[in-house]
PDB file of C-alpha atoms in Angstrom:
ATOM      1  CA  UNK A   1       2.844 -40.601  58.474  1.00 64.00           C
ATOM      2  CA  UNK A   2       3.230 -37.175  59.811  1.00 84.00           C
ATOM      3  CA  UNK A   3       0.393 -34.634  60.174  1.00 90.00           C
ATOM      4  CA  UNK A   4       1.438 -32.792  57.192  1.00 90.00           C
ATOM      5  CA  UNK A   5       1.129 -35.639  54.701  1.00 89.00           C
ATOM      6  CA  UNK A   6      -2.354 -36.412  56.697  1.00 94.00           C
ATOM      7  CA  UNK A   7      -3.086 -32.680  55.407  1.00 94.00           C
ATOM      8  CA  UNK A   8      -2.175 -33.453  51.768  1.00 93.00           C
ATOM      9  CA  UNK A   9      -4.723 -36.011  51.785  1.00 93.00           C
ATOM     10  CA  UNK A  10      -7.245 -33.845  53.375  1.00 95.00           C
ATOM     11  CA  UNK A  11      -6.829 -31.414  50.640  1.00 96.00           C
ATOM     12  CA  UNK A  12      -6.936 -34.264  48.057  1.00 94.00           C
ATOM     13  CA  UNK A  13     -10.159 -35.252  49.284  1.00 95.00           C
ATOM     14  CA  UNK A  14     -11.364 -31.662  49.079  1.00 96.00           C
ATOM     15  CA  UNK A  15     -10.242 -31.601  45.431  1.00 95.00           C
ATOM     16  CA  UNK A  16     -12.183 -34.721  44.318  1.00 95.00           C
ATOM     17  CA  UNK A  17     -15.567 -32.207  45.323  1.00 94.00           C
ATOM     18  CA  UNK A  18     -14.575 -29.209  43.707  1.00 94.00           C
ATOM     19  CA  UNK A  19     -13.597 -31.001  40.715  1.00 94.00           C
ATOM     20  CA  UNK A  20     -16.760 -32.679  40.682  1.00 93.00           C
ATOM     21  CA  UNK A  21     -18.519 -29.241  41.676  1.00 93.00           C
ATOM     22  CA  UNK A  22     -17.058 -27.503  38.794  1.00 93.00           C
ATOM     23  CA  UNK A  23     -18.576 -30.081  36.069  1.00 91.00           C
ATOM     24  CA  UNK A  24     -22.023 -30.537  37.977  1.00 91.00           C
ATOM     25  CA  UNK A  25     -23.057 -27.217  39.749  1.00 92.00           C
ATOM     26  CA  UNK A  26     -25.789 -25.976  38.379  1.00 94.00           C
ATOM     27  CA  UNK A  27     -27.309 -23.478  41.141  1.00 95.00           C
ATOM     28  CA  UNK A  28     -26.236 -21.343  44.157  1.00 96.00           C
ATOM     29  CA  UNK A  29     -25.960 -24.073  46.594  1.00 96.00           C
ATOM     30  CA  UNK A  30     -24.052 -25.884  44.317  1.00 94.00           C
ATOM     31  CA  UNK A  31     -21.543 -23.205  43.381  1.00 96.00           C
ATOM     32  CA  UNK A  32     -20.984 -22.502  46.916  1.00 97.00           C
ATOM     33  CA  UNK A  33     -19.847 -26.020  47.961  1.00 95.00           C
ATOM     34  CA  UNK A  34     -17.641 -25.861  45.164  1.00 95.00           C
ATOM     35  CA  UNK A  35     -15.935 -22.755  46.150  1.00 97.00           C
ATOM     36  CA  UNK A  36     -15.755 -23.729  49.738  1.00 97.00           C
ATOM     37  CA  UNK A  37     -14.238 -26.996  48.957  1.00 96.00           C
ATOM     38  CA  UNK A  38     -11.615 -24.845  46.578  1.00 96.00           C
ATOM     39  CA  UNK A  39     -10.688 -22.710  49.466  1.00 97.00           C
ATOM     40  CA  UNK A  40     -10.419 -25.814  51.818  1.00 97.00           C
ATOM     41  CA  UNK A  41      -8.311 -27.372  49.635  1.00 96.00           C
ATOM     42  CA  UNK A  42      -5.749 -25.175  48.826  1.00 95.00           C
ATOM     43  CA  UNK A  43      -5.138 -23.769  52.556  1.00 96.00           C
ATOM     44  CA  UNK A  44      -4.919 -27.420  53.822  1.00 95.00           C
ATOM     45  CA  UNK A  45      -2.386 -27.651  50.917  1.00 94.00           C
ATOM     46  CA  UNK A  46      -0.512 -24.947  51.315  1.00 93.00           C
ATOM     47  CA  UNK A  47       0.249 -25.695  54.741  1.00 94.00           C
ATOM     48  CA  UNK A  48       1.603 -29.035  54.112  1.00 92.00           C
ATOM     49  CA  UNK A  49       3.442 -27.132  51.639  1.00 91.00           C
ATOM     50  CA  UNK A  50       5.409 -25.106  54.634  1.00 91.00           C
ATOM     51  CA  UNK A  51       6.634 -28.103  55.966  1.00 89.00           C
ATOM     52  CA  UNK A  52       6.753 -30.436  52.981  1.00 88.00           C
ATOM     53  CA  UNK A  53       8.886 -30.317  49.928  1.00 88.00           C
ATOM     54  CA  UNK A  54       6.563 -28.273  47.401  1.00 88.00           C
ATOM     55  CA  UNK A  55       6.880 -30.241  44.137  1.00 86.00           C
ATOM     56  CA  UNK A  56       5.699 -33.526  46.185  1.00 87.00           C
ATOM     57  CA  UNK A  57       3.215 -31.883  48.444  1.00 89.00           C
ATOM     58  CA  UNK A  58       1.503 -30.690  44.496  1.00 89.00           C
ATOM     59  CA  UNK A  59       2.264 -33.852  42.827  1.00 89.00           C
ATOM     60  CA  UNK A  60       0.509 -36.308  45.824  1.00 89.00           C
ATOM     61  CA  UNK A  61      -2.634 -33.522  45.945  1.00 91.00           C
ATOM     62  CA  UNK A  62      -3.206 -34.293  42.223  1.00 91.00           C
ATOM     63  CA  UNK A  63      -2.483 -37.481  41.796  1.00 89.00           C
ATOM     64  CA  UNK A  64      -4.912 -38.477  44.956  1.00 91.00           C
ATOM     65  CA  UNK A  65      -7.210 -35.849  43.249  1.00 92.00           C
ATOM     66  CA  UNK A  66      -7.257 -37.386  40.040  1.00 91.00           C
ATOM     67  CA  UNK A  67      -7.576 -41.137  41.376  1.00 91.00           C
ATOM     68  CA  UNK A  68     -10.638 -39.832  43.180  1.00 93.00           C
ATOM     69  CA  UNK A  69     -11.946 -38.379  40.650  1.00 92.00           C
ATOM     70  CA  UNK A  70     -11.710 -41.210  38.574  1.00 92.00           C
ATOM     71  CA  UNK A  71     -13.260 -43.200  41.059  1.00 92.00           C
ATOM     72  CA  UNK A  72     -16.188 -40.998  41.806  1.00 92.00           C
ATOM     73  CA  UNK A  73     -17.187 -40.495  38.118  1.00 91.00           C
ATOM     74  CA  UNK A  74     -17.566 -44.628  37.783  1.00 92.00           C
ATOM     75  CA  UNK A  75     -19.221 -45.196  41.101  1.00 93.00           C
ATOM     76  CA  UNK A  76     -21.673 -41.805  41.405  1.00 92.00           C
ATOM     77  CA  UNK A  77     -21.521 -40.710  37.952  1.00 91.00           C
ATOM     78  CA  UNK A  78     -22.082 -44.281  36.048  1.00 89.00           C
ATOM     79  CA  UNK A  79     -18.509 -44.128  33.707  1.00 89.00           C
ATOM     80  CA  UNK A  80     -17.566 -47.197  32.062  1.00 90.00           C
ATOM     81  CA  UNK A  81     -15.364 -49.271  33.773  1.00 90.00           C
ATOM     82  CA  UNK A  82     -12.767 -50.036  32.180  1.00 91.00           C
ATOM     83  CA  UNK A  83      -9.892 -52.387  33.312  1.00 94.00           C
ATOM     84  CA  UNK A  84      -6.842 -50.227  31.135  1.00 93.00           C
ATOM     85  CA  UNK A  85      -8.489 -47.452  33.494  1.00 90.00           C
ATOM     86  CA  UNK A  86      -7.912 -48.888  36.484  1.00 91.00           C
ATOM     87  CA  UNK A  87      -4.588 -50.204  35.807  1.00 94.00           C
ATOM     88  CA  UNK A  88      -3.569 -47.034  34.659  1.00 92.00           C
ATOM     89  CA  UNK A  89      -4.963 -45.702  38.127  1.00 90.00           C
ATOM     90  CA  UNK A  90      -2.978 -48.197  39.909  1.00 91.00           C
ATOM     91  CA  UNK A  91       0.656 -47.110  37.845  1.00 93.00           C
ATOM     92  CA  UNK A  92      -0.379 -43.399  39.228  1.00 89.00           C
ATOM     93  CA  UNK A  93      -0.812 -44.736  42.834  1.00 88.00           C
ATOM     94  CA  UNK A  94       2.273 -46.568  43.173  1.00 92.00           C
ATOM     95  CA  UNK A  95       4.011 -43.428  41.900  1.00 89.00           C
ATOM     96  CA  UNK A  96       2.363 -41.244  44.010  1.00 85.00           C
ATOM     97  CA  UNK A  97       3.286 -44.262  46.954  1.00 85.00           C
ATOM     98  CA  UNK A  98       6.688 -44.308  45.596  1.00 88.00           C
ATOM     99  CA  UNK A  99       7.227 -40.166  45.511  1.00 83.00           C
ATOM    100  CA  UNK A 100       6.457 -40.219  48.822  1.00 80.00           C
ATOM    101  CA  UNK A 101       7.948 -43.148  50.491  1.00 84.00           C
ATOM    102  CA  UNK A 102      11.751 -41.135  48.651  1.00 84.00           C
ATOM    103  CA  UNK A 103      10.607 -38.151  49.811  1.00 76.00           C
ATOM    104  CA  UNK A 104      12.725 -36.640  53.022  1.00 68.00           C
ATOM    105  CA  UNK A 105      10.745 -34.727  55.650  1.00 62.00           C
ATOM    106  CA  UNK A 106      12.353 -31.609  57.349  1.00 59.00           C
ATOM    107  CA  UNK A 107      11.563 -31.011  60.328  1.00 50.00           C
ATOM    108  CA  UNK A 108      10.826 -27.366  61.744  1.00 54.00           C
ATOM    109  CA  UNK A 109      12.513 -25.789  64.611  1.00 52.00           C
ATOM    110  CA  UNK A 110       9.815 -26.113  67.453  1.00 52.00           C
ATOM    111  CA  UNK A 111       7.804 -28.374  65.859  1.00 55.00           C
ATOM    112  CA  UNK A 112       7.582 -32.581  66.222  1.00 51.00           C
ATOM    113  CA  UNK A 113       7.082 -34.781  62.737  1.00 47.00           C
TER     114      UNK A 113
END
């Protein structure tokens, strides 16, 4: 795994706060690690995005966004777990897996993969 895709997953990880953020902030503070975990995540994205093909780079960031969502809401949250859930979780994973393991990487001029 190149440094690109170890971007997208940054970003994905700064998605699953800001989602959160934007469904819990409730003061300054709050708001403020929500906005700063926006901006994080979409210049780590974008990034990727110069070196990565584009419709992957967004479909990965979501997908790992979502499952991570998903996740946080039934461990910090207290959702029901529910087993349809999580197998519906694991389809998205081994698409997200799958979109990237078909996925070809260009290279650009000057830079190593």
């Amino acid at each position: 795994m190149n440094k690109h895709w170890i971007m997208v997953f940054i970003a994905a990880f700064f998605e699953v706060f800001w989602v959160i953020g934007l469904k819990h902030a409730d003061n300054v503070w709050d708001w403020l690690g929500t906005g700063i975990s926006i901006a994080i995540s979409f210049y780590v994205m974008l990034r990727a995005s110069r070196a990565l093909p584009v419709g992957t780079v967004y479909a990965v960031f979501v997908g790992l966004g979502t499952v991570g969502t998903v996740l946080a809401d039934i461990l910090f949250f207290g959702d029901i777990f529910k087993i349809e859930k999580m197998l519906l979780i694991l389809i998205l994973l081994i698409g997200i897996i799958g979109l990237k393991i078909v996925t070809g990487e260009k290279v650009l001029e000057g830079e190593e993969s």
